[in-house]
mmCIF file of C-alpha atoms in Angstrom:
data_model
loop_
_atom_site.group_PDB
_atom_site.id
_atom_site.type_symbol
_atom_site.label_atom_id
_atom_site.label_comp_id
_atom_site.label_asym_id
_atom_site.label_seq_id
_atom_site.Cartn_x
_atom_site.Cartn_y
_atom_site.Cartn_z
ATOM 1 C CA VAL A 1 69.091 -131.836 -100.603
ATOM 2 C CA GLN A 2 65.748 -131.245 -102.249
ATOM 3 C CA LEU A 3 63.188 -128.679 -101.179
ATOM 4 C CA GLN A 4 59.593 -129.856 -101.387
ATOM 5 C CA ALA A 5 56.990 -127.142 -100.996
ATOM 6 C CA SER A 6 53.336 -127.700 -100.271
ATOM 7 C CA GLY A 7 50.319 -125.569 -99.582
ATOM 8 C CA GLY A 8 49.137 -122.650 -101.601
ATOM 9 C CA GLY A 9 46.012 -122.552 -103.702
ATOM 10 C CA LEU A 10 43.154 -120.153 -104.301
ATOM 11 C CA VAL A 11 41.688 -117.903 -101.627
ATOM 12 C CA GLN A 12 39.571 -114.798 -101.484
ATOM 13 C CA ALA A 13 41.045 -111.489 -100.418
ATOM 14 C CA GLY A 14 41.264 -111.284 -96.652
ATOM 15 C CA GLY A 15 41.690 -114.995 -96.306
ATOM 16 C CA SER A 16 44.611 -117.090 -95.119
ATOM 17 C CA LEU A 17 46.889 -119.738 -96.521
ATOM 18 C CA SER A 18 49.873 -121.581 -95.205
ATOM 19 C CA LEU A 19 52.905 -122.916 -97.006
ATOM 20 C CA SER A 20 55.440 -125.435 -95.873
ATOM 21 C CA CYS A 21 58.711 -126.598 -97.317
ATOM 22 C CA ALA A 22 60.664 -129.612 -96.201
ATOM 23 C CA ALA A 23 64.309 -130.124 -97.020
ATOM 24 C CA SER A 24 64.906 -133.775 -97.712
ATOM 25 C CA GLY A 25 68.309 -135.388 -97.641
ATOM 26 C CA THR A 26 71.107 -135.446 -95.109
ATOM 27 C CA ALA A 27 71.781 -131.799 -94.432
ATOM 28 C CA SER A 28 73.444 -131.393 -91.063
ATOM 29 C CA SER A 29 72.412 -127.771 -90.891
ATOM 30 C CA ILE A 30 70.746 -125.069 -92.943
ATOM 31 C CA ASN A 31 71.521 -121.483 -92.079
ATOM 32 C CA ALA A 32 68.779 -119.599 -93.878
ATOM 33 C CA LEU A 33 65.395 -120.783 -95.064
ATOM 34 C CA GLY A 34 62.925 -118.554 -96.746
ATOM 35 C CA TRP A 35 60.292 -117.824 -99.305
ATOM 36 C CA TYR A 36 60.470 -115.806 -102.481
ATOM 37 C CA ARG A 37 57.687 -115.065 -104.918
ATOM 38 C CA GLN A 38 57.383 -114.166 -108.548
ATOM 39 C CA ALA A 39 54.317 -112.616 -110.093
ATOM 40 C CA PRO A 40 53.771 -112.626 -113.870
ATOM 41 C CA GLY A 41 55.973 -110.062 -115.535
ATOM 42 C CA LYS A 42 57.833 -109.253 -112.340
ATOM 43 C CA GLU A 43 61.149 -110.231 -110.846
ATOM 44 C CA ARG A 44 61.441 -112.769 -108.090
ATOM 45 C CA GLU A 45 61.415 -111.054 -104.709
ATOM 46 C CA LEU A 46 62.104 -112.023 -101.132
ATOM 47 C CA VAL A 47 58.983 -112.530 -99.052
ATOM 48 C CA ALA A 48 60.462 -113.701 -95.759
ATOM 49 C CA ALA A 49 63.510 -115.488 -94.440
ATOM 50 C CA ILE A 50 64.586 -117.008 -91.157
ATOM 51 C CA THR A 51 67.974 -118.101 -89.901
ATOM 52 C CA SER A 52 68.728 -121.173 -87.834
ATOM 53 C CA GLY A 53 68.942 -118.855 -84.829
ATOM 54 C CA GLY A 54 65.447 -117.546 -85.431
ATOM 55 C CA ASN A 55 66.248 -114.134 -86.870
ATOM 56 C CA THR A 56 63.609 -113.132 -89.391
ATOM 57 C CA LYS A 57 63.356 -110.734 -92.285
ATOM 58 C CA TYR A 58 60.212 -109.697 -94.139
ATOM 59 C CA ALA A 59 59.387 -107.726 -97.213
ATOM 60 C CA ASP A 60 57.712 -104.469 -96.246
ATOM 61 C CA SER A 61 54.627 -105.475 -98.218
ATOM 62 C CA VAL A 62 53.962 -108.498 -95.999
ATOM 63 C CA LYS A 63 54.991 -107.258 -92.573
ATOM 64 C CA GLY A 64 52.239 -107.755 -90.045
ATOM 65 C CA ARG A 65 50.395 -110.192 -92.303
ATOM 66 C CA PHE A 66 52.829 -113.046 -92.921
ATOM 67 C CA THR A 67 54.741 -115.090 -90.359
ATOM 68 C CA ILE A 68 57.695 -117.306 -91.115
ATOM 69 C CA SER A 69 58.814 -120.084 -88.816
ATOM 70 C CA ARG A 70 60.982 -123.177 -88.998
ATOM 71 C CA ASP A 71 61.628 -126.520 -87.416
ATOM 72 C CA ASN A 72 65.374 -127.044 -87.241
ATOM 73 C CA VAL A 73 65.046 -130.723 -86.415
ATOM 74 C CA GLU A 74 62.849 -131.458 -89.412
ATOM 75 C CA ASN A 75 64.549 -128.845 -91.629
ATOM 76 C CA THR A 76 61.157 -127.446 -92.516
ATOM 77 C CA VAL A 77 60.106 -123.861 -93.042
ATOM 78 C CA TYR A 78 56.572 -122.540 -92.818
ATOM 79 C CA LEU A 79 54.865 -119.402 -94.037
ATOM 80 C CA GLN A 80 51.547 -118.386 -92.532
ATOM 81 C CA MET A 81 49.853 -115.824 -94.746
ATOM 82 C CA ASN A 82 46.947 -113.835 -93.343
ATOM 83 C CA SER A 83 44.915 -110.933 -94.679
ATOM 84 C CA LEU A 84 45.868 -111.903 -98.189
ATOM 85 C CA LYS A 85 45.558 -109.363 -100.978
ATOM 86 C CA PRO A 86 45.236 -109.831 -104.730
ATOM 87 C CA GLU A 87 48.738 -108.412 -105.097
ATOM 88 C CA ASP A 88 50.055 -111.401 -103.136
ATOM 89 C CA THR A 89 49.195 -113.574 -106.126
ATOM 90 C CA ALA A 90 52.380 -115.216 -107.342
ATOM 91 C CA VAL A 91 54.338 -118.417 -107.511
ATOM 92 C CA TYR A 92 56.032 -118.881 -104.164
ATOM 93 C CA TYR A 93 59.439 -120.536 -104.047
ATOM 94 C CA CYS A 94 61.143 -122.085 -101.079
ATOM 95 C CA HIS A 95 64.802 -121.156 -100.698
ATOM 96 C CA ALA A 96 67.650 -122.525 -98.616
ATOM 97 C CA ASP A 97 71.082 -121.012 -98.221
ATOM 98 C CA GLU A 98 74.289 -122.267 -96.631
ATOM 99 C CA VAL A 99 73.237 -125.901 -96.510
ATOM 100 C CA ILE A 100 75.909 -128.111 -94.977
ATOM 101 C CA ILE A 101 75.983 -131.643 -96.358
ATOM 102 C CA GLY A 102 78.876 -133.907 -95.452
ATOM 103 C CA GLY A 103 81.015 -130.924 -94.576
ATOM 104 C CA VAL A 104 80.337 -129.206 -97.904
ATOM 105 C CA VAL A 105 78.383 -125.963 -98.017
ATOM 106 C CA GLN A 106 75.810 -125.516 -100.761
ATOM 107 C CA TYR A 107 74.305 -122.149 -101.558
ATOM 108 C CA HIS A 108 70.997 -120.939 -102.979
ATOM 109 C CA LEU A 109 68.898 -124.071 -103.307
ATOM 110 C CA TRP A 110 65.375 -123.667 -104.676
ATOM 111 C CA GLY A 111 62.148 -125.599 -104.398
ATOM 112 C CA GLN A 112 59.758 -126.167 -107.284
ATOM 113 C CA GLY A 113 57.341 -123.326 -106.546
ATOM 114 C CA THR A 114 53.722 -123.350 -105.511
ATOM 115 C CA GLN A 115 50.965 -121.111 -106.842
ATOM 116 C CA VAL A 116 49.120 -118.720 -104.562
ATOM 117 C CA THR A 117 46.141 -116.943 -106.087
ATOM 118 C CA VAL A 118 44.143 -114.328 -104.213
ATOM 119 C CA SER A 119 40.864 -113.289 -105.794
ATOM 120 C CA SER A 120 39.323 -109.888 -105.190
#
């Protein structure tokens, strides 16, 4: 399974961006899909995650501004980012956990990252 992220780019503060990440391959199910981000000089941090059952988790810093969703048929996860702030600037990574392929469970798969830059 490969995770292919798209979206991101440059936006002014207060603007919106959307990210998507499609899991290619023959995964029969993916428990958790999510987004992490890493700003220069900082550790990678969880932004939002969603389980196959629709349970969501958000970082406190993005609650009320970001919305995560997924398509379980297409194995795709989306992140709608509104009211963006300069401190949201980072490389955003797609993440998948507990991916079942041919009866084998794979853990902690990462996409290639996509840059989000918010100008003030």
